[in-house]
GROMACS .gro file of C-alpha atoms in nm:
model
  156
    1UNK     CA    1   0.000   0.000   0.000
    2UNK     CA    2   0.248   0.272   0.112
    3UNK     CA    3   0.431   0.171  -0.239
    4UNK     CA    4   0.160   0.223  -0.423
    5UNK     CA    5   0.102   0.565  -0.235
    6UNK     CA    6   0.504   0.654  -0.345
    7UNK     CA    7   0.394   0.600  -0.719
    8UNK     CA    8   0.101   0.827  -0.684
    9UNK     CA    9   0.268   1.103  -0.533
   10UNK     CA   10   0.591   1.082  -0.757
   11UNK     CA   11   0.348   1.086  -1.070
   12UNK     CA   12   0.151   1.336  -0.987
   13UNK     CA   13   0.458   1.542  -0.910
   14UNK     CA   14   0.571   1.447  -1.226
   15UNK     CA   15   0.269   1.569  -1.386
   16UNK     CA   16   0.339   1.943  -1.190
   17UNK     CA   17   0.655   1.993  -1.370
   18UNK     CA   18   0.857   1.806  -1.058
   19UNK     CA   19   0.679   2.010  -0.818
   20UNK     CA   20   0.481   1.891  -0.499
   21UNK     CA   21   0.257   2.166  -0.341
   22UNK     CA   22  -0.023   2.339  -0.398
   23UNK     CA   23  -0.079   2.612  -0.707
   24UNK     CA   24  -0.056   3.003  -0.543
   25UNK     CA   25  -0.130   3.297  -0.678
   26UNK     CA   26  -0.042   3.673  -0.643
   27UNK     CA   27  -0.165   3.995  -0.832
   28UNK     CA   28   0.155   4.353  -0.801
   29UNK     CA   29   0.073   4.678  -0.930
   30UNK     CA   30   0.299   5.029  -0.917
   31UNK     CA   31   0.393   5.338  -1.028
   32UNK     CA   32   0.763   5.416  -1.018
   33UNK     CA   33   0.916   5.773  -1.100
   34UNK     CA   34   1.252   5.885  -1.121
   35UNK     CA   35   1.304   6.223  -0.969
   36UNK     CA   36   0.972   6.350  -0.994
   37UNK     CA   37   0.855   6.203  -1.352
   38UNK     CA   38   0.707   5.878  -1.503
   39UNK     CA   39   1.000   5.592  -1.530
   40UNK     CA   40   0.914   5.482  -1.833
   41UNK     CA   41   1.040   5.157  -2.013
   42UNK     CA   42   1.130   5.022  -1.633
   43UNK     CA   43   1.151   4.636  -1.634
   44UNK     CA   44   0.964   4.476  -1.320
   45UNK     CA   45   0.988   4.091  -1.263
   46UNK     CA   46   0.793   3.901  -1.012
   47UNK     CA   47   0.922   3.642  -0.815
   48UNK     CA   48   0.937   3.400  -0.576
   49UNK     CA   49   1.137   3.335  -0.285
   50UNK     CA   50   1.325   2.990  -0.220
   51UNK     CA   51   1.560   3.075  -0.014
   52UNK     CA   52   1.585   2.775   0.151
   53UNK     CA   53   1.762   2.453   0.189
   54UNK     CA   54   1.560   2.200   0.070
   55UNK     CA   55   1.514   1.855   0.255
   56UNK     CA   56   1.744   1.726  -0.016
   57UNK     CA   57   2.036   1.974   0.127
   58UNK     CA   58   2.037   2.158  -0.220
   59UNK     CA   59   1.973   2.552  -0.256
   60UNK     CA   60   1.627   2.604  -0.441
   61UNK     CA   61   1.690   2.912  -0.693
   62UNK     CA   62   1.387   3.188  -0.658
   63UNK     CA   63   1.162   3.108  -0.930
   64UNK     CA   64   1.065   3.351  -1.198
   65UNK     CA   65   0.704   3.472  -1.209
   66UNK     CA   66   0.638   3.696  -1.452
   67UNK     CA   67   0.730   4.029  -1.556
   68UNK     CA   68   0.642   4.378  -1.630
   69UNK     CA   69   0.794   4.683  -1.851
   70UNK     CA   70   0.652   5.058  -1.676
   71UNK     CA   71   0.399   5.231  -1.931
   72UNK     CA   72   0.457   5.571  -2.036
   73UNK     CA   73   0.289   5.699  -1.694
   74UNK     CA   74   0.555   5.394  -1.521
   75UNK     CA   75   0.275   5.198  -1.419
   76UNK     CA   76   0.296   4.849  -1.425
   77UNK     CA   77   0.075   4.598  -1.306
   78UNK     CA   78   0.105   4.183  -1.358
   79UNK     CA   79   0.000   3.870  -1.184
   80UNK     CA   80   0.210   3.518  -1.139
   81UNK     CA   81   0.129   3.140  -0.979
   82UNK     CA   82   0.373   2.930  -0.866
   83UNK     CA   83   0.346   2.612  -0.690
   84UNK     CA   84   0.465   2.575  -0.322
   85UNK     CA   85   0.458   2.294  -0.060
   86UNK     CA   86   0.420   2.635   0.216
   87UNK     CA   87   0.304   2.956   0.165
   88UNK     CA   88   0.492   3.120  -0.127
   89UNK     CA   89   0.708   3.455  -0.046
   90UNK     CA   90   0.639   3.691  -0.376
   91UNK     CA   91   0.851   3.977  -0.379
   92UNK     CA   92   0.944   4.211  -0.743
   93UNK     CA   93   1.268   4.348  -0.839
   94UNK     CA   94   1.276   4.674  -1.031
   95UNK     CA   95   1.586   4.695  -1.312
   96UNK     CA   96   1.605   5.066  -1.320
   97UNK     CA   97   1.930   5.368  -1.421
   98UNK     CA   98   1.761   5.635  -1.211
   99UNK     CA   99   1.959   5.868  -1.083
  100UNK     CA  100   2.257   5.637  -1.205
  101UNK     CA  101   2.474   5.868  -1.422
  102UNK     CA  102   2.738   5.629  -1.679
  103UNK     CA  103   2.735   5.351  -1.435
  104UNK     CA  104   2.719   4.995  -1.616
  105UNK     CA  105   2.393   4.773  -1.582
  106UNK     CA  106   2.122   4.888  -1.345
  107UNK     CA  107   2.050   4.887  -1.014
  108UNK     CA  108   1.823   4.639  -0.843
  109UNK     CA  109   1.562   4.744  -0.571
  110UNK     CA  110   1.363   4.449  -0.413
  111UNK     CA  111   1.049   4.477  -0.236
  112UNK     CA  112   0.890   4.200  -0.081
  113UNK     CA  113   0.506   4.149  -0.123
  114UNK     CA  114   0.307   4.071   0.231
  115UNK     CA  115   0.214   3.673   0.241
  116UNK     CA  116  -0.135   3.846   0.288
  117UNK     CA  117  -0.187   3.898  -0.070
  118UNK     CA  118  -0.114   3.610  -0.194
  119UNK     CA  119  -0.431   3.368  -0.246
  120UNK     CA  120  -0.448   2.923  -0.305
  121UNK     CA  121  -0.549   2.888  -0.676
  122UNK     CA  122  -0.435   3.021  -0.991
  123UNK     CA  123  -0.638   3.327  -0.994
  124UNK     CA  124  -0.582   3.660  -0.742
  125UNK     CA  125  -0.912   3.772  -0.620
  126UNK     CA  126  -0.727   4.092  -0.497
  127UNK     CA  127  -0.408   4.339  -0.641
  128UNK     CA  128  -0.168   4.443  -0.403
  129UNK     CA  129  -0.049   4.836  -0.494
  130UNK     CA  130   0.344   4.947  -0.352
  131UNK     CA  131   0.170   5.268  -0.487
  132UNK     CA  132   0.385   5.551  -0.607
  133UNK     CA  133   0.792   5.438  -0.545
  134UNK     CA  134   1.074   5.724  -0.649
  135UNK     CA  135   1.357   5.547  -0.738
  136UNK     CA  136   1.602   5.844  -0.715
  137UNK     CA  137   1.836   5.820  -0.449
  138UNK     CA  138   2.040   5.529  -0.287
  139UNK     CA  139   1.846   5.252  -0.134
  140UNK     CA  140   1.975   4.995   0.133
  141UNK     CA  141   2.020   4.664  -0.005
  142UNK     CA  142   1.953   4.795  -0.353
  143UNK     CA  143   2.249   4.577  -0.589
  144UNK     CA  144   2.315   4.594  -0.952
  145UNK     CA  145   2.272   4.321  -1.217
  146UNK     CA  146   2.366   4.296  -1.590
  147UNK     CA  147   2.081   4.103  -1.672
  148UNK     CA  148   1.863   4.284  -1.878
  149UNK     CA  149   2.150   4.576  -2.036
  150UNK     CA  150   1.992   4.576  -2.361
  151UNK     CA  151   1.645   4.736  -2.220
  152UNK     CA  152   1.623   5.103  -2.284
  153UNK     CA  153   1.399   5.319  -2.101
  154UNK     CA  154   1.279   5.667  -2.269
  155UNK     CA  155   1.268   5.901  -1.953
  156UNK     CA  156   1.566   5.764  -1.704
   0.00000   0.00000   0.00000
C-alpha cells in the first residue's frame, strides 16, 4: 500500500513539472518615477522566494514569475502562480538607471510582497499596490545586475 502511495505522489509530481505543493497565486501593481517624472520603459519581474535549503540539502533558486515593462505613466501591473509545498514569499525586483549617471547595468531594488496577498489557486481575487515608489536616491540593499543591459527606457 504505502508503495503504491510513493507511485502516486511521484506521478503526480511528475505531472506538476517536478513540483509537490499546492498552485498560489499573487496579483503587483505600481507606479515608479525617477526624480519626480514617469519611469518609463522600467523592467519589473515578479518572483518567488526559495531561499531555503531543501530537505534534499540543495539551494532552491527563486523562481521567476512573470514580468512587467513601466507604461509611459511607469505603471505596471502583472500577476504570477507558482506552486509551493508552504506559503509562497512573492517579492518584485525593479531593473532601473535612475539617478545612475554612466554607471554599467542597473541597479536592483527588491520589495517584498506581504504573504497576505497572496491567495491558493491560480487566480488573485485581490491586487496588491506598492503605490507611487521614487527610485532616485540610494536605497539599502539595492544591488546591480547585468541582466537585462539591452532594455532602454525613454525618460531615465
Amino acid at each position: 500500500m504505502q508503495l503504491l502511495l510513493l507511485i502516486l505522489v511521484l506521478t503526480i509530481s511528475i505531472s506538476e513539472g517536478g513540483k509537490l505543493g499546492r498552485l498560489q497565486s499573487v496579483a503587483v501593481s505600481g507606479q515608479v518615477k525617477c526624480e519626480g517624472k514617469p519611469a518609463v520603459g522600467v523592467r519589473v519581474d515578479l518572483m518567488e522566494s526559495d531561499n531555503n535549503m531543501e530537505e534534499s540539502g540543495i539551494i532552491d533558486d527563486d523562481d521567476f514569475m512573470s514580468y512587467a515593462v513601466t507604461d509611459e505613466l511607469g505603471n505596471f501591473n502583472m500577476s504570477g502562480s507558482e506552486v509551493e509545498i508552504s506559503g509562497i514569499e512573492p517579492y518584485i525586483n525593479i531593473f532601473h538607471k535612475c539617478d545612475d549617471g554612466l554607471s554599467p547595468c542597473q541597479r536592483v531594488l527588491r520589495i517584498n510582497i506581504p504573504k497576505s496577498a497572496t491567495i491558493w489557486g491560480d487566480t488573485p481575487t485581490e491586487l496588491f499596490s506598492i503605490g507611487i515608489f521614487e527610485l532616485a536616491g540610494k536605497v539599502i540593499g539595492e544591488r546591480r545586475s547585468c541582466a537585462y543591459r539591452n532594455l532602454t527606457s525613454t525618460s531615465i
